[in-house]
PDB file of C-alpha atoms in Angstrom:
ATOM      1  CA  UNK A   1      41.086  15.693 -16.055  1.00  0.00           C
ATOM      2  CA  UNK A   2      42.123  12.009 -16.241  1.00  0.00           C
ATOM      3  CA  UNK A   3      40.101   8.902 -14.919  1.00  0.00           C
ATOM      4  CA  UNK A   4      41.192   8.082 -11.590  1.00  0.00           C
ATOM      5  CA  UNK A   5      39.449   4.344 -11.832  1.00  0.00           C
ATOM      6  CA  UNK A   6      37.030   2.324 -12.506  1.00  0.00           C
ATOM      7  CA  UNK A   7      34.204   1.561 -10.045  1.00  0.00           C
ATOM      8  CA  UNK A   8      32.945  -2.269 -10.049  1.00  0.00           C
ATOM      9  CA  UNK A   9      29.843  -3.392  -8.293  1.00  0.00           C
ATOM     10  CA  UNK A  10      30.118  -6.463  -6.313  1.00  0.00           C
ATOM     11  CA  UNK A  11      28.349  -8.725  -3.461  1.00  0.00           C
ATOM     12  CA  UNK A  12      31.172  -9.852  -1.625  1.00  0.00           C
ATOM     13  CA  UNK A  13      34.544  -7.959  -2.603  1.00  0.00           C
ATOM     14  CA  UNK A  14      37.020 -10.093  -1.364  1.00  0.00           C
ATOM     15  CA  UNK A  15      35.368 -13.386  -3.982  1.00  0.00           C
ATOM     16  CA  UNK A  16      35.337 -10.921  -6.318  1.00  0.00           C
ATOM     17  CA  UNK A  17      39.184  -9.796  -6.012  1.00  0.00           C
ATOM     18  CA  UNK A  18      39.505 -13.634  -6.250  1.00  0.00           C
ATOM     19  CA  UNK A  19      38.125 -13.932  -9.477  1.00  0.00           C
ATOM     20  CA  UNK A  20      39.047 -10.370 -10.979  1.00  0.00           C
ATOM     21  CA  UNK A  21      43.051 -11.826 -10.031  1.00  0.00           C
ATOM     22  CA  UNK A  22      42.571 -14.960 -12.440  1.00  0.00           C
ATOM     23  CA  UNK A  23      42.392 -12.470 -15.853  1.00  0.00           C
ATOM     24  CA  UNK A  24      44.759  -9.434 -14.090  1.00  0.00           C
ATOM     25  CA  UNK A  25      47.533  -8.798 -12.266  1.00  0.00           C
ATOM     26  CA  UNK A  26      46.965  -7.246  -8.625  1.00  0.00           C
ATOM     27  CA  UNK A  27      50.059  -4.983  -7.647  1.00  0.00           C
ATOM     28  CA  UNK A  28      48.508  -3.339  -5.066  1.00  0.00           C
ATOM     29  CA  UNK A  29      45.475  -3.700  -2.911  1.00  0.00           C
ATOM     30  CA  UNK A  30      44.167  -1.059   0.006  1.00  0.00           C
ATOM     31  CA  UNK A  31      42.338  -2.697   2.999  1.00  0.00           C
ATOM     32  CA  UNK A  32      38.263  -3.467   2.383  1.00  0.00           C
ATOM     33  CA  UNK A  33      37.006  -0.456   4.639  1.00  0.00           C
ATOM     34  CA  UNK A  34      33.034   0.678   5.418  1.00  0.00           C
ATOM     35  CA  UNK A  35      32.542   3.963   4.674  1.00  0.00           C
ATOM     36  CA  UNK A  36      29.529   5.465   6.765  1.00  0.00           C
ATOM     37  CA  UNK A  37      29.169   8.306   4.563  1.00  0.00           C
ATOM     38  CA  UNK A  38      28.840   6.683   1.450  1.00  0.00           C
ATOM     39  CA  UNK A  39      27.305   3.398   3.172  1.00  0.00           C
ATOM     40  CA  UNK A  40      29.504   0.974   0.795  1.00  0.00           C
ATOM     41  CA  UNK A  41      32.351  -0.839   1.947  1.00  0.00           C
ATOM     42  CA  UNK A  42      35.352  -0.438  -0.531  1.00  0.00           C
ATOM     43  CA  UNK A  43      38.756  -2.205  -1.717  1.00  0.00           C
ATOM     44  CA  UNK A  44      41.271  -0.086  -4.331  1.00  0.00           C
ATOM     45  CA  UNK A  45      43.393  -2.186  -6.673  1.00  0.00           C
ATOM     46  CA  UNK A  46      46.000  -1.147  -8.705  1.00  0.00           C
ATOM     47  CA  UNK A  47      46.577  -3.486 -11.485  1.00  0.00           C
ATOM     48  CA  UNK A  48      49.300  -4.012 -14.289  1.00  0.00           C
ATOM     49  CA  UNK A  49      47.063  -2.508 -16.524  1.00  0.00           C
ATOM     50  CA  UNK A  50      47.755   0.719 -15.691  1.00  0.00           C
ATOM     51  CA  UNK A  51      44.725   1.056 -14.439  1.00  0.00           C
ATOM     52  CA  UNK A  52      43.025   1.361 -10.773  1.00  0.00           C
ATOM     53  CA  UNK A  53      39.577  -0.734  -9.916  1.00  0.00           C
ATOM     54  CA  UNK A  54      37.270   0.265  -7.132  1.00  0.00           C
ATOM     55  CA  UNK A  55      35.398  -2.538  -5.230  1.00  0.00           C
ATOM     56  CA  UNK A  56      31.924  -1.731  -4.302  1.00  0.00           C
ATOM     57  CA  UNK A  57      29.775  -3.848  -2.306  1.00  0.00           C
ATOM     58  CA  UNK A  58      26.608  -3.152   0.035  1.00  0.00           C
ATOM     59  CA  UNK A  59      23.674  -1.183  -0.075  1.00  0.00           C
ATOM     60  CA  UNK A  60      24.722   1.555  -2.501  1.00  0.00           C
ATOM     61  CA  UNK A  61      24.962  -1.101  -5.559  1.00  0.00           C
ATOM     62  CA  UNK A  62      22.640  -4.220  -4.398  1.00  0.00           C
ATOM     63  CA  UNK A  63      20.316  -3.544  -7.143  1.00  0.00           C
ATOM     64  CA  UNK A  64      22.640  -3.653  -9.731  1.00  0.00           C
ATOM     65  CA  UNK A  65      23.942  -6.663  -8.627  1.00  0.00           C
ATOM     66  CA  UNK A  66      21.048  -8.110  -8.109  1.00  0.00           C
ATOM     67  CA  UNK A  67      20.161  -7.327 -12.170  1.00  0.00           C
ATOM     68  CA  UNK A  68      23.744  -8.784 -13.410  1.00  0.00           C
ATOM     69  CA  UNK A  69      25.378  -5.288 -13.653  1.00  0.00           C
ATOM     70  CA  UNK A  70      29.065  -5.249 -12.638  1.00  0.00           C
ATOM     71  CA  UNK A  71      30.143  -1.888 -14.025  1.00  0.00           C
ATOM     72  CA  UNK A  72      29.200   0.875 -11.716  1.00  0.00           C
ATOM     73  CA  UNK A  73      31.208   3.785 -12.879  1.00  0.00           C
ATOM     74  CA  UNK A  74      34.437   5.785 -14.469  1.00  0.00           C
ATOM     75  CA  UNK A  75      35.508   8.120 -11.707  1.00  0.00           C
ATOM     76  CA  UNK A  76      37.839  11.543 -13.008  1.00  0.00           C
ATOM     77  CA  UNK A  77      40.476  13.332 -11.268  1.00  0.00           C
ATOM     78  CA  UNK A  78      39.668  17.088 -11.223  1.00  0.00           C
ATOM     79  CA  UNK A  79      41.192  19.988  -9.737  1.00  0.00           C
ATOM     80  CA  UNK A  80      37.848  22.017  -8.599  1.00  0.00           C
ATOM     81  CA  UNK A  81      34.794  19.655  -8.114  1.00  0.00           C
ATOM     82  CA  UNK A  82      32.376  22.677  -7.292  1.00  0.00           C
ATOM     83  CA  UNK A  83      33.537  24.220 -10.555  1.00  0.00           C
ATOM     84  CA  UNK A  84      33.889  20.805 -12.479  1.00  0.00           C
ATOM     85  CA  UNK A  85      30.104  20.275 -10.988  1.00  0.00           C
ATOM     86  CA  UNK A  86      29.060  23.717 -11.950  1.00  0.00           C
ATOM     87  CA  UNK A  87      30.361  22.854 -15.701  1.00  0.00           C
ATOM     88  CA  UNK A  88      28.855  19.562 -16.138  1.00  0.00           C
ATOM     89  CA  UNK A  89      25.135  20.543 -14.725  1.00  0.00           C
ATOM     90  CA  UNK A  90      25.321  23.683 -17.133  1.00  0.00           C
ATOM     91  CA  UNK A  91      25.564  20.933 -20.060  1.00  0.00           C
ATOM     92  CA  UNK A  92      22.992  18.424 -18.536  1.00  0.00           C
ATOM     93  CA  UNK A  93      24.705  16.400 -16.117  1.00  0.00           C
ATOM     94  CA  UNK A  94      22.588  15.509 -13.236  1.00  0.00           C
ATOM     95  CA  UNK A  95      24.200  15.684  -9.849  1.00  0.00           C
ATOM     96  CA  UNK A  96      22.985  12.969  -7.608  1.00  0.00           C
ATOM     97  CA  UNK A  97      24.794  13.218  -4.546  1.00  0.00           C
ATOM     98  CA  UNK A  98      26.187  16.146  -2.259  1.00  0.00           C
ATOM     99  CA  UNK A  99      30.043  16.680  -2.423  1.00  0.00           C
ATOM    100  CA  UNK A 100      31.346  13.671   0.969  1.00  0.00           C
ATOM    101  CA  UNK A 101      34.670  13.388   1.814  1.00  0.00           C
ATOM    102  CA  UNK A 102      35.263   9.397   1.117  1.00  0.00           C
ATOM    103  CA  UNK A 103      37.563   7.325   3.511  1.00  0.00           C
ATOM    104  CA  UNK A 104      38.996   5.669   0.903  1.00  0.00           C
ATOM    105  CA  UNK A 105      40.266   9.007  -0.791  1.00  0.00           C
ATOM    106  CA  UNK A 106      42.254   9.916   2.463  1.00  0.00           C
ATOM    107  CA  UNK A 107      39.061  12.197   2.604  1.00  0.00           C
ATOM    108  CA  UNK A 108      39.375  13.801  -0.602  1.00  0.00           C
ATOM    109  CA  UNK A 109      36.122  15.012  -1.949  1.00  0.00           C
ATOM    110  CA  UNK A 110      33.824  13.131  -4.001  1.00  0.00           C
ATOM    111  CA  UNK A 111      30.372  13.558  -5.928  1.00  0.00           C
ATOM    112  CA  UNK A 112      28.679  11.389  -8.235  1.00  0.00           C
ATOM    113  CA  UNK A 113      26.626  13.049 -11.516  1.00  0.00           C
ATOM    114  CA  UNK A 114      25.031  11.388 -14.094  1.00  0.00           C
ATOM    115  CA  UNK A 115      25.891  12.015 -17.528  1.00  0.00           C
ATOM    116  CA  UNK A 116      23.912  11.018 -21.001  1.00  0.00           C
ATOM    117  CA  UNK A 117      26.483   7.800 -21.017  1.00  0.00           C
ATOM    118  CA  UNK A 118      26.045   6.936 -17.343  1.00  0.00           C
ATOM    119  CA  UNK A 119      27.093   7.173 -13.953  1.00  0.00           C
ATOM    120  CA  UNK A 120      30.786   9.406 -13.086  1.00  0.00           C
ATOM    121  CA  UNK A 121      32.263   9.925  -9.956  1.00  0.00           C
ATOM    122  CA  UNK A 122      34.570  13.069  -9.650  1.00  0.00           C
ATOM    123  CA  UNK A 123      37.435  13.051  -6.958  1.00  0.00           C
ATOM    124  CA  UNK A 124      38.862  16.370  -6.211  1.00  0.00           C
ATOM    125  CA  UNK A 125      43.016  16.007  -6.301  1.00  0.00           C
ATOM    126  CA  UNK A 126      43.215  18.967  -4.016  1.00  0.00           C
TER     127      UNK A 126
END
């Protein structure tokens, strides 16, 4: 398991892309997309950090925004998310959403838990 990215909560991705490219490098940037499923519209960014960002904006994270909060969560690759799932709620982890492929995944699976130091998304590499 490695993390995939992180997930940043936002109001209007494409301002915050503008400011988030004054401290880092963009190399790569996906298309801002809706996804139904997850009702969040989304951007990826790869940066020179050697590290990918998730954009979140919409319904999903309004709250947080609302309250200041930026960082929404460390997603991890994994190669089984039923079994990685299965794992995690044996040791406390709180699954709070089903398993959803996610558009911006090229419909890999997803699932968010939360975990004694916050929120995780899992994407399944398979």
């Amino acid at each position: 398991m490695k993390i995939h990215h992180l997930g940043i909560a936002c109001s209007n991705i494409e301002e915050a892309l503008f400011d988030f490219g004054k401290y880092h490098t963009i190399v790569k940037k996906s298309d801002i997309v809706y996804d139904d499923l997850h009702n969040a519209h989304l951007c990826m960014v790869t940066t020179d950090l050697g590290l990918d960002f998730e954009f979140i904006s919409g319904d999903q994270v309004a709250r947080l925004v609302k309250k200041g909060i930026s960082y929404y969560h460390v997603c991890y690759e994994v190669d089984d998310i039923v079994k990685t799932i299965n794992d995690y709620v044996a040791q406390g982890a709180i699954l709070i959403s089903d398993i959803k492929p996610a558009i911006l995944f090229a419909g890999k699976r997803v699932a968010f838990l939360y975990l004694s130091y916050g929120l995780i998304e899992l994407v399944e590499l398979l």
